Tab-separated table of C-alpha atoms and ligand atoms in Angstrom:
chain	number	residue	atom	x	y	z
Z	1	UNK	CA	0.000	0.000	0.000
Z	2	UNK	CA	1.259	3.474	-0.805
Z	3	UNK	CA	1.251	5.745	2.247
Z	4	UNK	CA	-1.452	8.346	2.819
Z	5	UNK	CA	-0.566	11.988	3.302
Z	6	UNK	CA	2.193	12.096	5.881
Z	7	UNK	CA	1.156	15.333	7.599
Z	8	UNK	CA	-2.380	14.308	8.462
Z	9	UNK	CA	-1.500	10.663	9.107
Z	10	UNK	CA	0.923	11.785	11.790
Z	11	UNK	CA	-1.923	13.062	13.956
Z	12	UNK	CA	-3.878	10.830	16.295
Z	13	UNK	CA	-7.610	11.121	16.977
Z	14	UNK	CA	-8.436	14.544	18.483
Z	15	UNK	CA	-8.349	14.857	22.253
Z	16	UNK	CA	-12.036	15.873	22.251
Z	17	UNK	CA	-13.161	12.616	20.687
Z	18	UNK	CA	-10.799	10.530	22.803
Z	19	UNK	CA	-11.932	12.083	26.087
Z	20	UNK	CA	-15.643	12.049	25.204
Z	21	UNK	CA	-15.354	8.322	24.489
Z	22	UNK	CA	-13.481	7.726	27.748
Z	23	UNK	CA	-16.072	9.733	29.708
Z	24	UNK	CA	-18.895	7.708	28.173
Z	25	UNK	CA	-17.171	4.418	28.835
Z	26	UNK	CA	-16.787	5.277	32.541
Z	27	UNK	CA	-20.065	7.176	33.022
Z	28	UNK	CA	-17.988	10.178	33.946
Z	29	UNK	CA	-19.350	13.741	33.796
Z	30	UNK	CA	-17.958	15.052	30.535
Z	31	UNK	CA	-16.478	18.511	31.101
Z	32	UNK	CA	-13.929	17.860	28.355
Z	33	UNK	CA	-15.203	18.505	24.842
Z	34	UNK	CA	-16.801	21.949	24.655
Z	35	UNK	CA	-20.548	21.675	24.160
Z	36	UNK	CA	-23.554	22.827	26.201
Z	37	UNK	CA	-25.775	20.110	27.674
Z	38	UNK	CA	-28.924	22.117	26.978
Z	39	UNK	CA	-29.903	22.866	23.394
Z	40	UNK	CA	-30.250	26.484	22.300
Z	41	UNK	CA	-33.498	28.472	21.893
Z	42	UNK	CA	-36.766	26.578	21.238
Z	43	UNK	CA	-37.920	29.084	18.621
Z	44	UNK	CA	-34.691	28.723	16.620
Z	45	UNK	CA	-35.044	24.940	16.670
Z	46	UNK	CA	-38.743	25.170	15.745
Z	47	UNK	CA	-37.887	27.163	12.630
Z	48	UNK	CA	-35.251	24.597	11.701
Z	49	UNK	CA	-37.760	21.764	12.201
Z	50	UNK	CA	-40.448	23.525	10.182
Z	51	UNK	CA	-37.964	24.289	7.434
Z	52	UNK	CA	-37.084	20.615	7.151
Z	53	UNK	CA	-40.760	19.890	6.413
Z	54	UNK	CA	-41.629	22.968	4.363
Z	55	UNK	CA	-38.200	23.541	2.789
Z	56	UNK	CA	-35.794	24.758	1.660
Z	57	UNK	CA	-34.124	21.372	1.385
Z	58	UNK	CA	-32.275	21.577	-1.919
Z	59	UNK	CA	-28.844	23.072	-2.563
Z	60	UNK	CA	-28.891	26.666	-1.406
Z	61	UNK	CA	-26.734	29.337	-3.088
Z	62	UNK	CA	-23.063	28.577	-2.630
Z	63	UNK	CA	-22.434	31.709	-0.540
Z	64	UNK	CA	-25.356	30.970	1.798
Z	65	UNK	CA	-29.059	31.833	1.731
Z	66	UNK	CA	-29.616	35.581	1.196
Z	67	UNK	CA	-31.740	35.819	4.364
Z	68	UNK	CA	-28.843	34.660	6.541
Z	69	UNK	CA	-26.233	36.772	4.772
Z	70	UNK	CA	-28.452	39.859	5.095
Z	71	UNK	CA	-28.947	39.175	8.791
Z	72	UNK	CA	-25.212	38.707	9.235
Z	73	UNK	CA	-24.704	42.109	7.597
Z	74	UNK	CA	-27.140	43.631	10.116
Z	75	UNK	CA	-25.377	41.773	12.948
Z	76	UNK	CA	-22.038	43.296	11.873
Z	77	UNK	CA	-23.555	46.781	11.948
Z	78	UNK	CA	-25.362	46.217	15.239
Z	79	UNK	CA	-22.481	44.771	17.241
Z	80	UNK	CA	-19.395	46.231	15.538
Z	81	UNK	CA	-20.668	49.256	13.614
Z	82	UNK	CA	-19.262	47.641	10.475
Z	83	UNK	CA	-20.802	48.356	7.105
Z	84	UNK	CA	-20.720	45.092	5.234
Z	85	UNK	CA	-22.077	44.308	1.780
Z	86	UNK	CA	-23.874	41.025	2.338
Z	87	UNK	CA	-23.585	40.028	-1.303
Z	88	UNK	CA	-19.818	40.304	-1.660
Z	89	UNK	CA	-18.466	40.224	1.899
Z	90	UNK	CA	-20.289	37.408	3.709
Z	91	UNK	CA	-20.153	33.662	3.166
Z	92	UNK	CA	-21.811	30.852	5.124
Z	93	UNK	CA	-19.783	27.708	5.848
Z	94	UNK	CA	-20.312	24.338	7.486
Z	95	UNK	CA	-19.037	25.434	10.868
Z	96	UNK	CA	-16.090	27.604	11.829
Z	97	UNK	CA	-13.891	24.558	11.228
Z	98	UNK	CA	-14.653	24.699	7.517
Z	99	UNK	CA	-14.319	28.489	7.517
Z	100	UNK	CA	-10.821	28.190	9.009
Z	101	UNK	CA	-9.739	25.588	6.471
Z	102	UNK	CA	-11.230	27.621	3.596
Z	103	UNK	CA	-9.311	30.744	4.640
Z	104	UNK	CA	-6.027	28.909	5.181
Z	105	UNK	CA	-6.159	26.891	1.961
Z	106	UNK	CA	-7.206	29.978	0.025
Z	107	UNK	CA	-4.469	32.299	1.266
Z	108	UNK	CA	-1.429	30.119	1.913
Z	109	UNK	CA	1.164	29.414	-0.735
Z	110	UNK	CA	3.669	26.663	0.146
Z	111	UNK	CA	6.608	28.241	1.992
Z	112	UNK	CA	4.576	31.093	3.503
Z	113	UNK	CA	4.910	31.675	7.211
Z	114	UNK	CA	1.866	31.678	9.455
Z	115	UNK	CA	1.868	33.048	12.981
Z	116	UNK	CA	-0.048	31.136	15.633
Z	117	UNK	CA	-0.460	31.833	19.318
Z	118	UNK	CA	-0.124	28.928	21.746
Z	119	UNK	CA	-2.074	27.433	23.408
Z	120	UNK	CA	-4.055	26.917	20.210
Z	121	UNK	CA	-7.188	25.193	19.007
Z	122	UNK	CA	-6.451	21.746	17.673
Z	123	UNK	CA	-7.474	22.113	14.025
Z	124	UNK	CA	-5.096	25.017	13.308
Z	125	UNK	CA	-1.709	23.348	12.969
Z	126	UNK	CA	-2.691	20.355	10.833
Z	127	UNK	CA	-4.398	22.604	8.284
Z	128	UNK	CA	-1.650	25.227	8.282
Z	129	UNK	CA	0.918	22.480	7.702
Z	130	UNK	CA	-1.177	20.677	5.091
Z	131	UNK	CA	-1.524	23.957	3.226
Z	132	UNK	CA	2.272	24.055	3.056
Z	133	UNK	CA	2.955	26.907	5.458
Z	134	UNK	CA	5.681	27.126	8.056
Z	135	UNK	CA	4.126	27.683	11.495
Z	136	UNK	CA	5.715	30.380	13.667
Z	137	UNK	CA	4.571	29.905	17.216
Z	138	UNK	CA	4.303	32.572	19.871
Z	139	UNK	CA	3.154	31.804	23.386
Z	140	UNK	CA	0.958	33.452	25.975
Z	141	UNK	CA	1.521	32.090	29.466
Z	142	UNK	CA	-0.703	31.829	32.526
Z	143	UNK	CA	-1.820	33.311	34.793
Z	144	UNK	CA	-1.964	36.617	32.855
Z	145	UNK	CA	-1.857	35.143	29.321
Z	146	UNK	CA	-0.551	38.554	28.234
Z	147	UNK	CA	0.723	38.868	24.678
Z	148	UNK	CA	4.346	39.982	24.514
Z	149	UNK	CA	4.323	42.228	21.448
Z	150	UNK	CA	8.111	42.081	21.088
Z	151	UNK	CA	8.013	38.295	20.987
Z	152	UNK	CA	5.204	38.557	18.464
Z	153	UNK	CA	7.193	40.913	16.261
Z	154	UNK	CA	10.167	38.539	16.417
Z	155	UNK	CA	7.949	35.891	14.778
Z	156	UNK	CA	7.057	38.161	11.847
Z	157	UNK	CA	9.175	38.299	8.694
Z	158	UNK	CA	8.861	39.239	5.059
Z	159	UNK	CA	7.486	35.740	4.505
Z	160	UNK	CA	4.597	36.140	6.957
Z	161	UNK	CA	1.338	35.635	5.087
Z	162	UNK	CA	-1.035	35.771	8.003
Z	163	UNK	CA	-1.673	35.463	11.705
Z	164	UNK	CA	-4.367	33.141	12.993
Z	165	UNK	CA	-5.908	34.905	15.955
Z	166	UNK	CA	-8.418	33.251	18.265
Z	167	UNK	CA	-10.222	35.882	20.327
Z	168	UNK	CA	-11.791	35.131	22.819
Z	169	UNK	CA	-9.227	32.392	23.073
Z	170	UNK	CA	-9.760	28.679	23.665
Z	171	UNK	CA	-8.475	27.182	26.016
Z	172	UNK	CA	-6.831	30.195	27.713
Z	173	UNK	CA	-10.217	31.937	28.120
Z	174	UNK	CA	-8.311	35.106	27.327
Z	175	UNK	CA	-9.893	38.178	25.764
Z	176	UNK	CA	-7.330	40.281	23.882
Z	177	UNK	CA	-7.076	43.888	25.068
Z	178	UNK	CA	-7.365	46.830	22.719
Z	179	UNK	CA	-3.650	47.523	23.236
Z	180	UNK	CA	-2.736	43.974	22.216
Z	181	UNK	CA	-5.016	44.196	19.186
Z	182	UNK	CA	-3.510	47.525	18.168
Z	183	UNK	CA	-0.061	45.968	18.445
Z	184	UNK	CA	-1.153	43.120	16.174
Z	185	UNK	CA	-2.699	45.585	13.713
Z	186	UNK	CA	0.546	47.595	13.533
Z	187	UNK	CA	2.508	44.443	12.721
Z	188	UNK	CA	0.028	43.392	10.046
Z	189	UNK	CA	0.482	46.775	8.376
Z	190	UNK	CA	4.255	46.733	8.788
Z	191	UNK	CA	4.645	43.250	7.309
Z	192	UNK	CA	1.742	43.517	4.868
Z	193	UNK	CA	0.012	40.431	6.288
Z	194	UNK	CA	-3.554	39.174	6.862
Z	195	UNK	CA	-5.384	37.992	9.952
Z	196	UNK	CA	-7.719	35.017	10.069
Z	197	UNK	CA	-9.789	35.916	13.130
Z	198	UNK	CA	-11.458	32.971	14.832
Z	199	UNK	CA	-14.121	34.748	16.869
Z	200	UNK	CA	-16.507	31.878	17.531
Z	201	UNK	CA	-16.863	33.000	21.179
Z	202	UNK	CA	-17.595	36.647	20.240
Z	203	UNK	CA	-20.793	36.652	22.327
Z	204	UNK	CA	-19.311	34.820	25.314
Z	205	UNK	CA	-17.383	37.595	27.036
Z	206	UNK	CA	-17.803	38.351	30.741
Z	207	UNK	CA	-17.669	41.084	33.374
Z	208	UNK	CA	-19.504	43.623	31.196
Z	209	UNK	CA	-16.600	43.681	28.724
Z	210	UNK	CA	-17.402	43.819	25.028
Z	211	UNK	CA	-15.657	41.783	22.379
Z	212	UNK	CA	-13.374	43.880	20.176
Z	213	UNK	CA	-13.068	42.501	16.678
Z	214	UNK	CA	-9.686	43.104	15.037
Z	215	UNK	CA	-11.441	43.927	11.749
Z	216	UNK	CA	-12.874	47.099	13.345
Z	217	UNK	CA	-9.445	48.634	14.012
Z	218	UNK	CA	-8.071	51.279	11.596
Z	219	UNK	CA	-6.587	49.729	8.472
Z	220	UNK	CA	-7.835	46.238	9.324
Z	221	UNK	CA	-10.951	46.112	7.150
Z	222	UNK	CA	-8.901	44.968	4.132
Z	223	UNK	CA	-6.680	42.580	6.094
Z	224	UNK	CA	-9.005	40.560	8.333
Z	225	UNK	CA	-11.261	37.599	7.752
Z	226	UNK	CA	-13.667	37.358	10.680
Z	227	UNK	CA	-15.092	33.939	11.488
Z	228	UNK	CA	-18.168	33.245	13.636
Z	229	UNK	CA	-20.161	30.151	14.572
Z	230	UNK	CA	-23.857	29.670	15.273
Z	231	UNK	CA	-22.865	26.561	17.203
Z	232	UNK	CA	-21.464	28.737	19.997
Z	233	UNK	CA	-23.829	31.705	19.760
Z	234	UNK	CA	-26.957	29.517	19.921
Z	235	UNK	CA	-25.689	26.529	21.913
Z	236	UNK	CA	-26.244	24.243	18.929
Z	237	UNK	CA	-22.731	22.926	18.326
Z	238	UNK	CA	-23.844	19.989	16.175
Z	239	UNK	CA	-25.412	22.265	13.587
Z	240	UNK	CA	-22.062	23.356	12.173
Z	241	UNK	CA	-23.189	26.650	10.712
Z	242	UNK	CA	-20.322	29.121	10.479
Z	243	UNK	CA	-19.744	32.373	8.639
Z	244	UNK	CA	-16.936	34.547	7.286
Z	245	UNK	CA	-16.942	38.316	6.904
Z	246	UNK	CA	-14.157	39.806	4.763
Z	247	UNK	CA	-13.500	42.369	2.052
Z	248	UNK	CA	-14.432	41.117	-1.455
Z	249	UNK	CA	-10.816	40.647	-2.581
Z	250	UNK	CA	-10.176	38.374	0.388
Z	251	UNK	CA	-13.476	36.546	0.403
Z	252	UNK	CA	-13.234	35.786	-3.326
Z	253	UNK	CA	-10.418	33.206	-3.084
Z	254	UNK	CA	-11.926	31.810	0.114
Z	255	UNK	CA	-15.180	31.136	-1.743
Z	256	UNK	CA	-13.149	29.190	-4.304
Z	257	UNK	CA	-12.010	26.815	-1.562
Z	258	UNK	CA	-15.504	26.542	-0.125
Z	259	UNK	CA	-16.973	25.595	-3.509
Z	260	UNK	CA	-14.759	22.526	-3.674
Z	261	UNK	CA	-14.803	21.703	0.028
Z	262	UNK	CA	-18.477	21.559	1.017
Z	263	UNK	CA	-20.055	23.941	-1.519
Z	264	UNK	CA	-23.025	24.610	0.800
Z	265	UNK	CA	-24.464	24.248	4.302
Z	266	UNK	CA	-27.954	22.826	5.151
Z	267	UNK	CA	-30.424	25.551	4.062
Z	268	UNK	CA	-33.026	24.795	6.746
Z	269	UNK	CA	-30.453	25.354	9.484
Z	270	UNK	CA	-29.317	28.560	7.782
Z	271	UNK	CA	-32.913	29.831	7.906
Z	272	UNK	CA	-33.137	29.148	11.620
Z	273	UNK	CA	-29.778	30.814	12.317
Z	274	UNK	CA	-30.952	33.918	10.404
Z	275	UNK	CA	-33.907	34.098	12.775
Z	276	UNK	CA	-31.683	33.585	15.812
Z	277	UNK	CA	-29.161	36.281	14.907
Z	278	UNK	CA	-31.908	38.895	14.821
Z	279	UNK	CA	-32.869	38.165	18.431
Z	280	UNK	CA	-33.002	41.088	20.849
Z	281	UNK	CA	-30.281	42.209	23.223
Z	282	UNK	CA	-31.931	40.187	25.988
Z	283	UNK	CA	-30.896	36.994	24.223
Z	284	UNK	CA	-27.250	37.995	23.782
Z	285	UNK	CA	-26.995	39.491	27.275
Z	286	UNK	CA	-28.659	36.418	28.730
Z	287	UNK	CA	-26.158	34.101	27.044
Z	288	UNK	CA	-23.164	35.924	28.538
Z	289	UNK	CA	-24.754	36.550	31.939
Z	290	UNK	CA	-25.973	32.956	32.269
Z	291	UNK	CA	-22.521	31.591	31.497
Z	292	UNK	CA	-20.862	34.152	33.755
Z	293	UNK	CA	-22.879	32.859	36.717
Z	294	UNK	CA	-21.801	29.305	35.873
Z	295	UNK	CA	-18.196	30.442	35.553
Z	296	UNK	CA	-18.294	32.055	38.998
Z	297	UNK	CA	-19.942	29.049	40.587
Z	298	UNK	CA	-17.609	26.511	39.037
Z	299	UNK	CA	-14.398	28.510	39.481
Z	300	UNK	CA	-15.202	29.075	43.173
Z	301	UNK	CA	-15.911	25.385	43.619
Z	302	UNK	CA	-12.641	24.349	41.973
Z	303	UNK	CA	-10.721	26.810	44.159
Z	304	UNK	CA	-12.330	25.434	47.326
Z	305	UNK	CA	-11.278	21.925	46.299
Z	306	UNK	CA	-7.696	23.109	45.912
Z	307	UNK	CA	-7.166	23.729	42.202
Z	308	UNK	CA	-5.319	26.883	41.214
Z	309	UNK	CA	-7.811	28.419	38.839
Z	310	UNK	CA	-6.876	30.740	35.958
Z	311	UNK	CA	-9.164	33.677	35.258
Z	312	UNK	CA	-11.773	33.131	32.554
Z	313	UNK	CA	-12.571	36.386	30.716
Z	314	UNK	CA	-14.503	34.738	27.876
Z	315	UNK	CA	-15.416	31.348	26.292
Z	316	UNK	CA	-16.915	28.551	28.402
Z	317	UNK	CA	-13.646	27.040	29.568
Z	318	UNK	CA	-11.668	27.204	32.791
Z	319	UNK	CA	-8.013	26.217	32.938
Z	320	UNK	CA	-6.791	24.961	36.300
Z	321	UNK	CA	-3.445	23.872	37.724
Z	322	UNK	CA	-3.915	20.530	39.476
Z	323	UNK	CA	-0.541	20.435	41.274
Z	324	UNK	CA	-1.874	21.797	44.601
Z	325	UNK	CA	-4.134	18.702	44.834
Z	326	UNK	CA	-1.064	16.584	45.519
Z	327	UNK	CA	-1.806	13.848	42.994
Z	328	UNK	CA	1.871	13.011	42.773
Z	329	UNK	CA	4.238	13.427	39.892
Z	330	UNK	CA	1.789	12.978	37.033
Z	331	UNK	CA	1.253	14.901	33.809
Z	332	UNK	CA	-2.001	16.426	32.577
Z	333	UNK	CA	-2.920	13.459	30.379
Z	334	UNK	CA	-2.613	11.115	33.339
Z	335	UNK	CA	-4.483	13.594	35.563
Z	336	UNK	CA	-7.406	13.627	33.118
Z	337	UNK	CA	-7.445	9.838	33.063
Z	338	UNK	CA	-7.379	9.563	36.854
Z	339	UNK	CA	-10.061	12.222	37.290
Z	340	UNK	CA	-12.246	10.372	34.794
Z	341	UNK	CA	-11.764	6.899	36.251
Z	342	UNK	CA	-11.526	7.738	39.940
Z	343	UNK	CA	-13.431	11.001	40.406
Z	344	UNK	CA	-15.974	10.538	37.589
Z	345	UNK	CA	-15.304	13.971	36.080
Z	346	UNK	CA	-13.553	14.408	32.729
Z	347	UNK	CA	-11.502	17.491	31.814
Z	348	UNK	CA	-9.144	17.923	28.831
Z	349	UNK	CA	-5.359	18.029	29.063
Z	350	UNK	CA	-4.159	21.507	28.108
Z	351	UNK	CA	-0.941	20.100	26.591
Z	352	UNK	CA	-3.127	19.035	23.640
Z	353	UNK	CA	-3.214	22.712	22.667
Z	354	UNK	CA	0.552	23.007	22.118
Z	355	UNK	CA	2.796	21.947	19.251
Z	356	UNK	CA	5.660	20.967	21.566
Z	357	UNK	CA	7.208	21.697	24.987
Z	358	UNK	CA	3.783	22.040	26.518
Z	359	UNK	CA	3.213	22.805	30.182
Z	360	UNK	CA	2.010	19.577	31.773
Z	361	UNK	CA	0.077	20.673	34.811
Z	362	UNK	CA	-3.091	22.285	33.485
Z	363	UNK	CA	-6.464	20.786	32.724
Z	364	UNK	CA	-9.408	22.504	31.032
Z	365	UNK	CA	-12.979	22.218	32.310
Z	366	UNK	CA	-15.994	23.136	30.185
Z	367	UNK	CA	-18.667	24.771	32.356
Z	368	UNK	CA	-21.599	25.291	29.953
Z	369	UNK	CA	-23.558	22.601	31.794
Z	370	UNK	CA	-26.720	22.526	33.896
Z	371	UNK	CA	-26.340	23.740	37.460
Z	372	UNK	CA	-27.007	20.319	38.991
Z	373	UNK	CA	-24.340	18.763	36.758
Z	374	UNK	CA	-21.777	21.353	37.839
Z	375	UNK	CA	-22.759	20.737	41.478
Z	376	UNK	CA	-22.359	16.977	41.120
Z	377	UNK	CA	-19.041	17.415	39.326
Z	378	UNK	CA	-17.703	19.591	42.160
Z	379	UNK	CA	-18.999	17.155	44.754
Z	380	UNK	CA	-17.265	14.267	42.999
Z	381	UNK	CA	-14.003	16.171	42.640
Z	382	UNK	CA	-14.188	17.278	46.280
Z	383	UNK	CA	-14.766	13.732	47.528
Z	384	UNK	CA	-11.977	12.384	45.357
Z	385	UNK	CA	-9.482	14.930	46.664
Z	386	UNK	CA	-10.604	14.459	50.277
Z	387	UNK	CA	-10.102	10.676	50.018
Z	388	UNK	CA	-6.579	11.080	48.644
Z	389	UNK	CA	-5.476	13.416	51.430
I	401	PMP	N1	-12.497	27.540	16.805
I	401	PMP	C1	-12.481	27.399	18.139
I	401	PMP	C2	-11.539	28.219	18.947
I	401	PMP	C3	-13.327	26.502	18.770
I	401	PMP	O1	-13.277	26.348	20.093
I	401	PMP	C4	-14.202	25.762	17.988
I	401	PMP	C5	-15.096	24.842	18.733
I	401	PMP	N2	-15.499	23.774	18.231
I	401	PMP	C6	-14.196	25.922	16.586
I	401	PMP	C7	-13.317	26.825	16.041
I	401	PMP	C8	-15.050	25.133	15.668
I	401	PMP	O2	-16.351	25.655	15.529
I	401	PMP	P1	-17.472	24.891	14.691
I	401	PMP	O3	-18.070	23.874	15.585
I	401	PMP	O4	-18.437	25.967	14.284
I	401	PMP	O5	-16.816	24.260	13.519
I	402	LIG	N1	-14.275	23.420	20.277
I	402	LIG	C1	-14.554	22.342	21.142
I	402	LIG	C2	-13.580	22.374	22.311
I	402	LIG	O1	-12.629	23.112	22.348
I	402	LIG	C3	-14.450	20.976	20.539
I	402	LIG	C4	-14.811	20.804	19.128
I	402	LIG	C5	-14.481	19.403	18.661
I	402	LIG	O2	-14.826	18.463	19.328
I	402	LIG	N2	-13.806	19.297	17.572
I	402	LIG	O3	-13.789	21.622	23.213
């Protein structure tokens, strides 16, 4: 047999799949893979259900149904004061995952350099590498996760094609400050580079802060491709409806990838997402406030048990250092296994979000779960730690 592609074959199964399977096998509470355990709004799902019966059910336009693209244009104006032409600057994709791949395959020429910030979401590196780019990694480190702009500049060169920026950032739960974003914008101008902005958690930002989208900064309108996901905004992760907003010259080549990758996204789901995006401020505020209460409850609980908990400014993830629990000299992968098998609670090892030389003492908990599940998880973790002491 001739070998398959060596870059993708070198990767194992993603940590999310592996840990979800392990959690299921051991009836452990799954706080690993990031998904809410309550489905998003009834009315959004009702429209999707009705649209399956009444249509549309045939191939929609390649760029997405007009209704959704128009609503996305209004969303851009409403939340970011961005004037976007829905016909030439918005495209619907099958999840942010497809959007990311479309942007990377469309923009990268083999030999280009791509800047990535660790810890990073797991689909980034395989696609960047498969597209032929050379990854240039810069790191933010806990507890502040501050971006060192000098270190970032050191990663830029004449060969830099783009930076892949995840804001709010998974798993660090970091929200980039305006100063950091301005620093990134200056470098993009200086090195004539683009930014693929993974903003799937744009509406999950806490403490009355507002998400700042890089594309809204001076000079960035022509350099940024902004990616969103209905999966996160409407707690419907299985729907895989994503979207890209970018200037026509950037979106054009990205659409060329999309047409050969998936070509379209289920039209009935697109219709429902269009309805959802037009929801009032109460919906968006409720999403952030509801998750903020869960964050506070779960972070406090973890601290009481003995974890050293990193601040979560956005997303629905908390990163925690497990060393104070005194579990012995084990790494994060082993800690996740022990917590699953012995405590009955499954986190994700944060080392999975690094290319190499990862810190080995952090685990990530997903807290977008029902209150009673979070309570049981804390009780189980507390009992487990108490028994080991
Ligand atoms: N980017 C980040 C940072 C994510 O956490 C996720 C979560 N799955 C995605 C992209 C993928 O989003 P989607 O499910 O819409 O493909
Ligand atoms: N984004 C989700 C997370 O970080 C997982 C998505 C997936 O399972 N691929 O947990």
